[in-house]
Coordinates of C-alpha atoms in Angstrom, one line a residue:
Chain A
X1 CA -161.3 -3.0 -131.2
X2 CA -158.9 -3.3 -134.2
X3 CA -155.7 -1.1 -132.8
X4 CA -154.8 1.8 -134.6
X5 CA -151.7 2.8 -135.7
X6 CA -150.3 5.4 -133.1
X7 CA -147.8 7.7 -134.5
X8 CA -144.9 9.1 -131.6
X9 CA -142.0 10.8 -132.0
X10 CA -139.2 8.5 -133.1
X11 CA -136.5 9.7 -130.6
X12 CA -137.3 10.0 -127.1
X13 CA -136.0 8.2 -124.0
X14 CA -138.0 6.8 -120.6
X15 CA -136.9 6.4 -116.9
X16 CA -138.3 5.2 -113.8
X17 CA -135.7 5.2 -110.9
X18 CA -137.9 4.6 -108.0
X19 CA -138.5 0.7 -106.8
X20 CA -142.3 0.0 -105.9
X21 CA -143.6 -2.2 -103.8
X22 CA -147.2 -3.4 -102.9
X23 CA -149.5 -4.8 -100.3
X24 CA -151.7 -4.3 -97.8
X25 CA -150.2 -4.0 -94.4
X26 CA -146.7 -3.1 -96.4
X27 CA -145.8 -0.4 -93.8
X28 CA -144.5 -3.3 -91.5
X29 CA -141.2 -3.3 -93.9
X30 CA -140.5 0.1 -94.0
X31 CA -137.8 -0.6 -91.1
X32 CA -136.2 -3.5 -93.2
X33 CA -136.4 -1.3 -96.1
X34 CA -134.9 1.9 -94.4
X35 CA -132.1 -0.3 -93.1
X36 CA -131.0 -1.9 -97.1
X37 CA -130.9 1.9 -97.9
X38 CA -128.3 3.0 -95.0
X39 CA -131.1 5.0 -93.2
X40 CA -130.8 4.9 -89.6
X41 CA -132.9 7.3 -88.1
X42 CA -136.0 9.0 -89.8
X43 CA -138.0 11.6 -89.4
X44 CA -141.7 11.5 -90.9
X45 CA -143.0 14.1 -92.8
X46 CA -146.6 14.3 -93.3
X47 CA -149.8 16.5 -92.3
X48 CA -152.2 16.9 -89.0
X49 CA -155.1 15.7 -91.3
X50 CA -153.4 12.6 -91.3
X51 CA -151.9 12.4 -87.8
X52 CA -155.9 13.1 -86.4
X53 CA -156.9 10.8 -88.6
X54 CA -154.7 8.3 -87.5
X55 CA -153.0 7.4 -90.7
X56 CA -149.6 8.7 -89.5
X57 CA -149.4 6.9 -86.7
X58 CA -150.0 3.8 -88.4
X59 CA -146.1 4.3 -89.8
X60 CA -144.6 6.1 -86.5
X61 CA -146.6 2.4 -84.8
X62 CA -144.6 0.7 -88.1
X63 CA -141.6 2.4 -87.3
X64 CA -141.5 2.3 -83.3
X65 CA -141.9 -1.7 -84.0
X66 CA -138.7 -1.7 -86.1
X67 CA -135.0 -0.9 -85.6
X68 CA -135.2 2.1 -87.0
X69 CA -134.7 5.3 -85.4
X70 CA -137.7 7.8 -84.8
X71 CA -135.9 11.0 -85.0
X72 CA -139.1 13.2 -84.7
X73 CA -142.7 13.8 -86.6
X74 CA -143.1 16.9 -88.7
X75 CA -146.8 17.5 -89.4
X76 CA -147.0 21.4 -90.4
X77 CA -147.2 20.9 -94.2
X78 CA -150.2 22.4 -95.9
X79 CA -151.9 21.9 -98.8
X80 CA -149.3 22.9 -101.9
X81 CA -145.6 21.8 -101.2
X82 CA -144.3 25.8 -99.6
X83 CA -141.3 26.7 -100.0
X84 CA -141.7 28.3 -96.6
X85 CA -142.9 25.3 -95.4
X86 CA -139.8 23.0 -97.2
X87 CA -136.9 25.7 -95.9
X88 CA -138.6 24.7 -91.9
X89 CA -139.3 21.2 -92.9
X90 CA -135.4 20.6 -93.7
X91 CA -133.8 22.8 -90.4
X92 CA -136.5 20.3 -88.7
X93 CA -134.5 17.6 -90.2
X94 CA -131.0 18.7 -89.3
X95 CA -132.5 19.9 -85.7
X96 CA -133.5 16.2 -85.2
X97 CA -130.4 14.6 -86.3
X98 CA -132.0 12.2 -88.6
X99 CA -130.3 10.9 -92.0
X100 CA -133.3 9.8 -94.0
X101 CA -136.9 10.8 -94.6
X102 CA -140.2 8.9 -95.2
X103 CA -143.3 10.9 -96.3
X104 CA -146.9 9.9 -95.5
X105 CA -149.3 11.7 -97.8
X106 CA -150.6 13.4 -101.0
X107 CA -148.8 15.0 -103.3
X108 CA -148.8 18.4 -100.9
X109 CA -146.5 16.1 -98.5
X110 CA -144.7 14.5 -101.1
X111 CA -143.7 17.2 -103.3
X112 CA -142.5 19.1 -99.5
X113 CA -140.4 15.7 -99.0
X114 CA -138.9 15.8 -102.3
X115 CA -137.9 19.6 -102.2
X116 CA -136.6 18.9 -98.2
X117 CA -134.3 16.0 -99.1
X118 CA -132.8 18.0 -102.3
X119 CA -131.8 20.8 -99.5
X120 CA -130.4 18.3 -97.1
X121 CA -128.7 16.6 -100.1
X122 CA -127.1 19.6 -101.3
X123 CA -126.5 21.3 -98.1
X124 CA -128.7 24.6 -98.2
X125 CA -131.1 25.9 -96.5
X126 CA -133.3 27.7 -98.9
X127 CA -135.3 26.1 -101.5
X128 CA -136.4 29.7 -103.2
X129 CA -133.3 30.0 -105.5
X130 CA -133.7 26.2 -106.9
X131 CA -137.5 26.7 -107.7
X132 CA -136.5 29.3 -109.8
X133 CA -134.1 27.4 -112.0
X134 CA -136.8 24.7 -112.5
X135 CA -134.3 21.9 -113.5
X136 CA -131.7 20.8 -111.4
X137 CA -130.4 17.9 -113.2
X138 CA -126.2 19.9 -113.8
X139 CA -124.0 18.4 -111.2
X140 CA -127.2 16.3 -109.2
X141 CA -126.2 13.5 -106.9
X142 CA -127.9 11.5 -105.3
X143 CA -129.7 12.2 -102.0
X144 CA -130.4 10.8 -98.5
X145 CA -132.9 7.6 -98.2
X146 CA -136.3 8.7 -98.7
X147 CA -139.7 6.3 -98.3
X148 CA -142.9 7.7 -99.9
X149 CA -146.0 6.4 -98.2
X150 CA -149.0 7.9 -100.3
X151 CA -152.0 8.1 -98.8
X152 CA -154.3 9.2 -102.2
X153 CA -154.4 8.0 -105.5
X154 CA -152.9 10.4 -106.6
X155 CA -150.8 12.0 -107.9
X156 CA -148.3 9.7 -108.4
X157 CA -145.3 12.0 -107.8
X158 CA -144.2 9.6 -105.1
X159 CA -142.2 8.1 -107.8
X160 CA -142.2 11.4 -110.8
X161 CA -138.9 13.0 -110.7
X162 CA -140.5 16.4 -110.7
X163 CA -142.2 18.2 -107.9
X164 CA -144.9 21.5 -107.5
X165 CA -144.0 24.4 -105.1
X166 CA -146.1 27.1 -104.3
X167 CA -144.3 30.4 -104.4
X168 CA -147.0 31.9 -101.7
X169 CA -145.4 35.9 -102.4
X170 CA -145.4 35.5 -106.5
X171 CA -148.8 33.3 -106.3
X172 CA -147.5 30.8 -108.8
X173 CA -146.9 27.1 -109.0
X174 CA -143.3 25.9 -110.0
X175 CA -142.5 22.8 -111.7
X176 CA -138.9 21.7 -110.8
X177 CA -137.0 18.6 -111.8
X178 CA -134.5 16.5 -110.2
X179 CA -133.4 13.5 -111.4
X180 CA -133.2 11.7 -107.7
X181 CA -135.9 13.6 -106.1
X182 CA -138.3 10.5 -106.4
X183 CA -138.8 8.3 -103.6
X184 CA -136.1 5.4 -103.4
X185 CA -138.7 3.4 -102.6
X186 CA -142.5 3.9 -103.1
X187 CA -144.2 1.6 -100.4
X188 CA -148.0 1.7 -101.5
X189 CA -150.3 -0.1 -98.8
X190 CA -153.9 1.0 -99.6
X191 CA -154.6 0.5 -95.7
X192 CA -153.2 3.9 -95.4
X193 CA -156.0 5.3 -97.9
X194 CA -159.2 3.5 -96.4
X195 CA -159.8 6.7 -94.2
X196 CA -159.8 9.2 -97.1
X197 CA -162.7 10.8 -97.5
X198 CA -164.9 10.5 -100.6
X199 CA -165.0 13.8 -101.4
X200 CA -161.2 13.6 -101.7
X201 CA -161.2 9.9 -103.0
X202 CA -162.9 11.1 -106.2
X203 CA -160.4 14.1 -107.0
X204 CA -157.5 12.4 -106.5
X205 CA -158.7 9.5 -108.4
X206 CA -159.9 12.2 -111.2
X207 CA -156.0 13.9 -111.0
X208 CA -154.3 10.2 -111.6
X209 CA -157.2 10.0 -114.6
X210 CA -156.0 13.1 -115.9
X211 CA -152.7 12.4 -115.8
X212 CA -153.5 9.1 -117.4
X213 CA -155.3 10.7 -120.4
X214 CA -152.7 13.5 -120.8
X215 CA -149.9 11.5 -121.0
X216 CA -151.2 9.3 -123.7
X217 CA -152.7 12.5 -125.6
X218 CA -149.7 14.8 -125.1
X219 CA -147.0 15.9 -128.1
X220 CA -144.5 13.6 -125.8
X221 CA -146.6 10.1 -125.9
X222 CA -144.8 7.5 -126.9
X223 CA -145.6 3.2 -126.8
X224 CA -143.8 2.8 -123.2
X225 CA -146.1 5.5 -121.7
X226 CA -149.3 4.4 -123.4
X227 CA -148.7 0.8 -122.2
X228 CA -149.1 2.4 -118.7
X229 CA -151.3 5.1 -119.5
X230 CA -153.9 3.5 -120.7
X231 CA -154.1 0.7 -118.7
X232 CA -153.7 2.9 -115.4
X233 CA -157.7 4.1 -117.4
X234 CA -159.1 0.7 -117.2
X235 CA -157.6 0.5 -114.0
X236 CA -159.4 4.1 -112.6
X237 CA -162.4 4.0 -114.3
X238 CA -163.0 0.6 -113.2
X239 CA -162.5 0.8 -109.4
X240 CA -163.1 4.9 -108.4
X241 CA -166.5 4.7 -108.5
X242 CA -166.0 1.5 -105.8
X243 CA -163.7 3.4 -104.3
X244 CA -165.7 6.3 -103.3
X245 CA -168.7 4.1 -102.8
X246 CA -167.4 1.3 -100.5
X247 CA -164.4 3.3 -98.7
X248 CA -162.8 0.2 -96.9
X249 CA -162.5 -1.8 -99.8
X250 CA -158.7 -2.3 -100.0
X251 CA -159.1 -4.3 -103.1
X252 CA -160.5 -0.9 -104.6
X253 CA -158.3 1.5 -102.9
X254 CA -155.1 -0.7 -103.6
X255 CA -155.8 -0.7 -107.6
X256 CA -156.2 2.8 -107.6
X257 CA -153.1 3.1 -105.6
X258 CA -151.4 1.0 -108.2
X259 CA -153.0 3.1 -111.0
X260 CA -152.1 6.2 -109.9
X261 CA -148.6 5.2 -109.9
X262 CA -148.7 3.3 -112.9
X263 CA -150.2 7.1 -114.4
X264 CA -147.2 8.8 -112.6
X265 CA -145.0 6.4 -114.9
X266 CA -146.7 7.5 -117.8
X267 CA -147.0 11.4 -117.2
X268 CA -143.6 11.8 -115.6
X269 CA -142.3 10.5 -119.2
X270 CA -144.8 11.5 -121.5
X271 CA -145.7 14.9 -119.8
X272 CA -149.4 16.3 -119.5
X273 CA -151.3 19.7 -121.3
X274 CA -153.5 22.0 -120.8
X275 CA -155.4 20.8 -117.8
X276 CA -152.5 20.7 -116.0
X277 CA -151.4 24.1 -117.1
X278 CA -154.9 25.6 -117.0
X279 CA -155.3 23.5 -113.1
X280 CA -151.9 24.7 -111.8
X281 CA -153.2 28.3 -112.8
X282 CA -156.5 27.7 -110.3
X283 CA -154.3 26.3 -107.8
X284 CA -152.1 29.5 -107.5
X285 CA -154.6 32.2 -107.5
X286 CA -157.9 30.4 -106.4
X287 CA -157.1 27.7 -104.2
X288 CA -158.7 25.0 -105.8
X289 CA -156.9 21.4 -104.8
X290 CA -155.2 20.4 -107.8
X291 CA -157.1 17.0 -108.0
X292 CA -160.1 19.0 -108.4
X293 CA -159.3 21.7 -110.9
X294 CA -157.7 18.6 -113.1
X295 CA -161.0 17.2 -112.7
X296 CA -163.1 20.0 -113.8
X297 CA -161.3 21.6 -116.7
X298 CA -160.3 17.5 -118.3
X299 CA -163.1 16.6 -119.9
X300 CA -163.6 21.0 -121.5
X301 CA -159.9 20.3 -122.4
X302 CA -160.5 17.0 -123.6
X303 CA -163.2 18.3 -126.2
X304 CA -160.9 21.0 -127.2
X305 CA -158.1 18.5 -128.0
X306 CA -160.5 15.7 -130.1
X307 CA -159.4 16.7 -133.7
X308 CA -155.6 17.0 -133.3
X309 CA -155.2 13.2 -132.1
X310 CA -158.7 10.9 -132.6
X311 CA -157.0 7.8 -132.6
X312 CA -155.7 8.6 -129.5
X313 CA -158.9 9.6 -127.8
X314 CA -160.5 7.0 -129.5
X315 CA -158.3 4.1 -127.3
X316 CA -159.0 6.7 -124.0
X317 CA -162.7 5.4 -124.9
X318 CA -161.3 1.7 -125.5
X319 CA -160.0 2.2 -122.7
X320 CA -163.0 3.7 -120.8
X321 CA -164.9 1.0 -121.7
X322 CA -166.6 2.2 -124.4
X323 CA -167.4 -0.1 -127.3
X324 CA -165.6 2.2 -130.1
X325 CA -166.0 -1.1 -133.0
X326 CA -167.3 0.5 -135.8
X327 CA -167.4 4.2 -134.9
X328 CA -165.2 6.8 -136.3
X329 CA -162.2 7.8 -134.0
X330 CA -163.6 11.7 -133.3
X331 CA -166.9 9.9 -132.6
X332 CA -165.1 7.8 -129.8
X333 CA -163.7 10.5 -128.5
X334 CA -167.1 12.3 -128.0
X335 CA -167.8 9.1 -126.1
X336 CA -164.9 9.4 -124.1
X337 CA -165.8 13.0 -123.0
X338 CA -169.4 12.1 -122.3
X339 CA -167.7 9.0 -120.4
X340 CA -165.5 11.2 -118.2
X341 CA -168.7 13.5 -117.4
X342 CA -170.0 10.7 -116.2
X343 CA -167.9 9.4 -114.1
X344 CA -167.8 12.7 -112.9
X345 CA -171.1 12.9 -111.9
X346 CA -171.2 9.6 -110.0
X347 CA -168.4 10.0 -108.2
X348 CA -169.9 13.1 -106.8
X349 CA -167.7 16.3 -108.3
X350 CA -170.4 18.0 -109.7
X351 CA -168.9 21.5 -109.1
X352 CA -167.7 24.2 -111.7
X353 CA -164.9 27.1 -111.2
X354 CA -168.5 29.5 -110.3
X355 CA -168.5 27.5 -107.4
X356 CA -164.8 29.0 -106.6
X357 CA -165.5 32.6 -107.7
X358 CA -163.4 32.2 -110.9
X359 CA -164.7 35.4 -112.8
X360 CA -167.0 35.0 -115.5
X361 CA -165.4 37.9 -118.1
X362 CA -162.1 38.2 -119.9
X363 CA -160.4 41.0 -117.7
X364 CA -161.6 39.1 -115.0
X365 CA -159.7 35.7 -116.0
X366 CA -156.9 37.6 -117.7
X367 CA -154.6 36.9 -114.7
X368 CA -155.3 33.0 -114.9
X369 CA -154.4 33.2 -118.7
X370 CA -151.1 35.1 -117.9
X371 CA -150.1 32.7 -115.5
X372 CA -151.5 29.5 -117.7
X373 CA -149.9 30.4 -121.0
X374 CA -146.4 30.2 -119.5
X375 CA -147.0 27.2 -117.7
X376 CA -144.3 24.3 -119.1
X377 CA -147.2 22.0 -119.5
X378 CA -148.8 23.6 -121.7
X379 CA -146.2 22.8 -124.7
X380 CA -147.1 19.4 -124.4
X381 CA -151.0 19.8 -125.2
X382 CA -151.5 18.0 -128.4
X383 CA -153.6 21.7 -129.6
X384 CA -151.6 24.6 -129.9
X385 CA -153.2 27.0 -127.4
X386 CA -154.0 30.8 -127.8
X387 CA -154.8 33.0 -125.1
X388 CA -158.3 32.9 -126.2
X389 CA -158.4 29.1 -126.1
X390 CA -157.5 29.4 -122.6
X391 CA -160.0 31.9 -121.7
X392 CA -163.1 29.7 -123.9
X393 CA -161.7 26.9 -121.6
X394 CA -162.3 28.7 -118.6
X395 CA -165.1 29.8 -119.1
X396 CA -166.6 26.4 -120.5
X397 CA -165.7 25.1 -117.0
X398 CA -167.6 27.9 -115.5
Chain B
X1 CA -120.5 20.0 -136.2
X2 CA -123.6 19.0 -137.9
X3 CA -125.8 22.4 -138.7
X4 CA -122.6 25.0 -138.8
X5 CA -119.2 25.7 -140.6
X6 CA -118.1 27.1 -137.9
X7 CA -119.8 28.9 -134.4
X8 CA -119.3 32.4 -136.5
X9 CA -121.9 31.2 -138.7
X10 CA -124.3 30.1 -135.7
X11 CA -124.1 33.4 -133.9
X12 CA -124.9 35.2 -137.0
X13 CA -127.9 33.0 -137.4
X14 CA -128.9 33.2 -133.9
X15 CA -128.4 37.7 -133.5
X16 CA -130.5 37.9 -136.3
X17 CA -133.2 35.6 -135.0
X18 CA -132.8 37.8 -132.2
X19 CA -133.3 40.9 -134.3
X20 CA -136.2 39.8 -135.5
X21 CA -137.9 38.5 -132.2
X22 CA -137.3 42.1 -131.0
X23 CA -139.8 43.4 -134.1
X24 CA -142.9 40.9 -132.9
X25 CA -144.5 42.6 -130.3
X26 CA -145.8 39.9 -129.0
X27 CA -142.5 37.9 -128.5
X28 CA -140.9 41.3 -127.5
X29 CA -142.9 42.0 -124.8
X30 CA -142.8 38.5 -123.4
X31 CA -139.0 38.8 -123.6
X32 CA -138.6 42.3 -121.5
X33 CA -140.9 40.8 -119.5
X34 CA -138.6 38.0 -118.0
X35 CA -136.7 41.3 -117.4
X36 CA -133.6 39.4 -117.1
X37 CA -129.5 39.4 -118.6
X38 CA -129.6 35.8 -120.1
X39 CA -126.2 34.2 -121.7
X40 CA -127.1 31.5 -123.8
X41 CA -123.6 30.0 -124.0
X42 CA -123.0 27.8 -127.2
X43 CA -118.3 27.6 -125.8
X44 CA -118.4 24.1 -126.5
X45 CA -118.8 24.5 -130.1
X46 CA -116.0 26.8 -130.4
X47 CA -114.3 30.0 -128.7
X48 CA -116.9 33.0 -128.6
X49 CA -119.8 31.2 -130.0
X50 CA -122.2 32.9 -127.2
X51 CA -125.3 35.3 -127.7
X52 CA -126.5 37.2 -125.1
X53 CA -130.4 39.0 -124.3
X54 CA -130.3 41.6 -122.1
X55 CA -134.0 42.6 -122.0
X56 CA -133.4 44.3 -117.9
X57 CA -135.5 47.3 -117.6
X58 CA -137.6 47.1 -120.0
X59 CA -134.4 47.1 -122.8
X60 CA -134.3 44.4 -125.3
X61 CA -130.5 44.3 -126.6
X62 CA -128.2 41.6 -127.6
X63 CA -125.1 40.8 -128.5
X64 CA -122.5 37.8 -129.7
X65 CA -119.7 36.9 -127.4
X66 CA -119.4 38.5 -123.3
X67 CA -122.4 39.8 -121.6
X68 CA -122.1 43.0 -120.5
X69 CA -122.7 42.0 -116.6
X70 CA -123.3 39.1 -115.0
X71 CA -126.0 36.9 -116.0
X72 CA -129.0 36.2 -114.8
X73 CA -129.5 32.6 -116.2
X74 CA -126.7 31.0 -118.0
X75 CA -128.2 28.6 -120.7
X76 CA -125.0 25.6 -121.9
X77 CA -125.6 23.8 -124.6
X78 CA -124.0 23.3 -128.2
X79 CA -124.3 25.1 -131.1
X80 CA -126.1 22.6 -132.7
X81 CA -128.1 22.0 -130.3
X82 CA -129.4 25.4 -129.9
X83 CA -129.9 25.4 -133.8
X84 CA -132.5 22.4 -132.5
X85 CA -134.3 24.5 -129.9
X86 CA -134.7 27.4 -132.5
X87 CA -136.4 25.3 -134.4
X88 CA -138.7 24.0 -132.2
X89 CA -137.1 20.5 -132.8
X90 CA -135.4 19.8 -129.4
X91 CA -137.3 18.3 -126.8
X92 CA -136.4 20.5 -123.6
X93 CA -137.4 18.0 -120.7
X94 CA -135.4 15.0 -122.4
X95 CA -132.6 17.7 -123.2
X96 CA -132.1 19.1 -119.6
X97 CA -132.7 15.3 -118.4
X98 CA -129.4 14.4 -120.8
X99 CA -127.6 16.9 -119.9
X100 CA -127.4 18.8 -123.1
X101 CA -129.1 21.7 -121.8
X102 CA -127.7 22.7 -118.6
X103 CA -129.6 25.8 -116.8
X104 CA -127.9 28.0 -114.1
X105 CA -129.9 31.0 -112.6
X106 CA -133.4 31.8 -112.2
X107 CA -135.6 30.1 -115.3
X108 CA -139.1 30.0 -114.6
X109 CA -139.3 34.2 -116.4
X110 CA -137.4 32.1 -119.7
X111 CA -139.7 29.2 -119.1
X112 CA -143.1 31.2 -119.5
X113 CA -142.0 31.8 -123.0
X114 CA -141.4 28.1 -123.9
X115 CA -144.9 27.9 -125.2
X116 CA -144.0 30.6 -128.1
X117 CA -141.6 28.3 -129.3
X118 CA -143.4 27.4 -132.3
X119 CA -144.0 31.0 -133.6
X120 CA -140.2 32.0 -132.6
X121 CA -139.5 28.8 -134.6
X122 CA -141.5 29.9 -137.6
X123 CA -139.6 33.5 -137.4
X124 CA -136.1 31.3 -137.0
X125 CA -136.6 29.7 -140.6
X126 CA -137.8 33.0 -142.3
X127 CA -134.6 34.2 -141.0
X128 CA -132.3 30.8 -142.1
X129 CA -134.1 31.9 -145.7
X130 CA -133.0 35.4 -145.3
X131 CA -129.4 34.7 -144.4
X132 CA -129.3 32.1 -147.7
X133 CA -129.1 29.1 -145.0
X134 CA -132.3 27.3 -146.6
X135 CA -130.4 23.9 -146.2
X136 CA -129.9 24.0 -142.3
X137 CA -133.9 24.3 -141.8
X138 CA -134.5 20.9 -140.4
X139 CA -137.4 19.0 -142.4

């Protein structure tokens, strides 16, 4: 296709602090890695999904085989990074005497990590008042050694400098910033993702799409994040669909690993929209995994966002795949919606917010578009968006 | 600085954008919703160049200089600067990330009205017109 010109606001600025590293079997460094950071004894943060389906012992077996310390295994997180959950998760850490973390995980673990190490780094003990100021970048320093293992692809926040906490008593997702929250080091071996499930292979893969898409859509894009956004698209569409069809295909799983990070470059920089604000929304009050709700509202969102930036949407279908020579730029951008339902459909998420008991009447939502209007992301959707937008969108992805 | 003559000039501005914020019911009900004292303090540009919101219990007031309390959320940042966010012409993410904006309190009741930016921007250049500042509105 002949490239368009891509207009992007002529003052902005990019970062990327954490060092990545690939390859299957990768975990075996993690003790040589720990050691170059001044970590000495660790303790694991992760979930009891992943220690009964082995994938956490693979890194305690990594660890054990190393010189580094195992100072304990702290499995309680649940899905959403709690602030509960981060406030136990760090007195676990003192308790055990350790001086660095790893996390093994999604973005649930992660995020948890991230928060944990900011409370360890700072000396406090509850993460509550920090949410609430939502950036904590006045007087930051840099905090204890930290490994992110991720175990979907993903979210990509093992190297985003932000992080998602569930205030379980206000039922609303927080966005806070940090600027050394990221991993030091973001070891991705796709061995650790061959046991995902496909259910959960698809959503993740659709939430690393989304942030893809977003970032290279948003008010924010700019050429650094498009050179990763939309290559981390060829990158998805190409090997999800293998992904979720041949699940021990570490070829597959690792370039979705890699894409999903390469996405979390882009986002993390470029920022997201309205899925994310609209998804963060059915995550607080509905439960919906994030992966998923991304993936049900993107493509409704997508449509909604076509006019304000075709040439955009018009290299998401270049992008896709789709042969966009000689079509008008909106008219690409239908193909890229219609591209996205697909892929969709064949990677099995066939489900709408019915499915999840999201209301079908305005009173009904009015609480989602309360919570979603306010949401930071939403600043950065390329539309302006009016409550009413927000309900149509809703009930679109009914 | 850039935008003002001197920080007398910005709080002016910045009360009467305030003033006029508290008319839109929309934008007024947002703000007594984050039901918070909030000191957007603009010292670095010069002595008393502060404005304060105290929209606590269901008041919307506001004021140049002191709070009358302590605040809730402290916002720091430059007069010039804050002439920027008014107009909808500061990026917030890259402004915090650089330090220019520096937040202390709880934010995320503030936050929720970041996406009315663009209207309180629109209000903010009615009110530069108003006040016979036409050549601050940044093009």
């Amino acid at each position: 296709m002949k490239y368009p010109e891509l207009s992007f606001e002529p003052f902005f600025s990019w970062v990327n602090r954490s060092r990545i590293m690939y390859s299957p079997g990768l975990r075996s460094e993690v003790g040589y890695e720990m050691a170059q950071l001044g970590g000495t004894r660790a303790v694991i943060f992760t979930d009891k999904g992943l220690v009964d389906a082995g994938v956490a012992g693979m890194v305690v077996e990594a660890v054990e085989k190393s010189d580094l310390a195992l100072a304990g295994v702290f499995d309680g997180i649940l899905q959403d990074a709690r602030i509960d959950l981060i406030n136990e998760g760090a007195r676990f850490y003192r308790e055990k005497g350790a001086d660095c973390l790893i996390a093994v995980g999604g973005g649930s673990v992660m995020d948890t990590a991230k928060a944990i190490n900011i409370l360890i780094g700072d000396g406090l003990d509850d993460f509550a008042p920090l949410a609430a100021q939502a950036a904590l970048w006045d007087g930051a320093k840099p905090l204890p050694p930290h490994i992110a293992f991720p175990t979907t692809a993903g979210t990509g926040c093992e190297i985003t400098n932000a992080m998602v906490v569930l205030d379980t008593e206000a039922h609303a997702k927080l966005q806070v910033t940090h600027p050394f929250c990221n991993s030091d080091i973001a070891m991705l071996d796709p061995e650790l993702t061959l046991k995902l499930p496909a259910k959960i292979t698809a959503f993740t893969g659709m939430d690393a799409l989304t942030h893809a898409i977003e970032g290279v859509t948003s008010n924010n894009a700019e050429p650094i994040a498009d050179a990763l956004g939309f290559h981390a698209i060829r990158m998805i569409c190409r090997y999800l669909p293998v992904a979720v069809r041949e699940p021990d295909n570490v070829d597959a799983r690792g370039n979705m690993l890699l894409a999903s990070t390469i996405a979390g470059m882009c986002f993390v920089n470029a920022m997201t929209g309205a899925v994310h604000a609209l998804a963060h929304t059915l995550g607080a009050l509905h439960g919906i995994p994030h992966g998923l709700a991304n993936a049900i509202m993107l493509p409704h969102v997508m449509a909604f966002n076509l006019e304000e930036r075709p040439d955009r949407f018009m290299m998401v279908a270049d992008a896709m795949g789709i042969p966009v020579d000689g079509k008008e730029p909106i008219e690409a951008g239908r193909l890229a919606v219609q591209a996205v339902k697909a892929l969709l459909k064949e990677v099995g998420l066939t489900q709408t917010l019915k499915d999840f008991g999201v209301p079908g009447e305005r009173e009904g939502l009015q609480p989602l578009v309360d919570l979603a209007s306010g949401d930071g992301q939403i600043s950065y959707n390329p539309r302006y968006v009016e409550e009413e937008d927000i309900i149509n969108l809703y009930l679109k992805a009914r | 600085m850039e935008f003002w003559k001197d920080p007398q000039e910005a709080v002016t501005a910045i009360l009467k954008l305030h003033e006029e914020v508290a008319k839109d019911p929309e934008l007024s009900e947002g703000m007594k919703k984050v039901n918070q004292l909030i000191l957007y303090d603009y010292t670095e540009s010069g002595p008393g160049c502060a404005v304060w919101v105290d929209a606590r219990g269901g008041k919307l007031e506001f004021g140049a200089g002191d709070p009358p309390g302590t605040p809730d959320l402290v916002m720091s940042l430059s007069a010039d600067d804050a002439h920027r966010s008014w107009s909808d012409k500061l990026n917030p993410v890259m402004a915090i990330t650089r330090k220019k904006i520096r937040v202390k309190g709880s934010a995320t009741g503030l936050l929720k009205l970041a996406p009315k930016l663009k209207k309180v921007a629109a209000v903010y250049i009615q009110v530069l017109k108003d006040l016979g500042m036409e050549d601050k509105i940044i093009k």
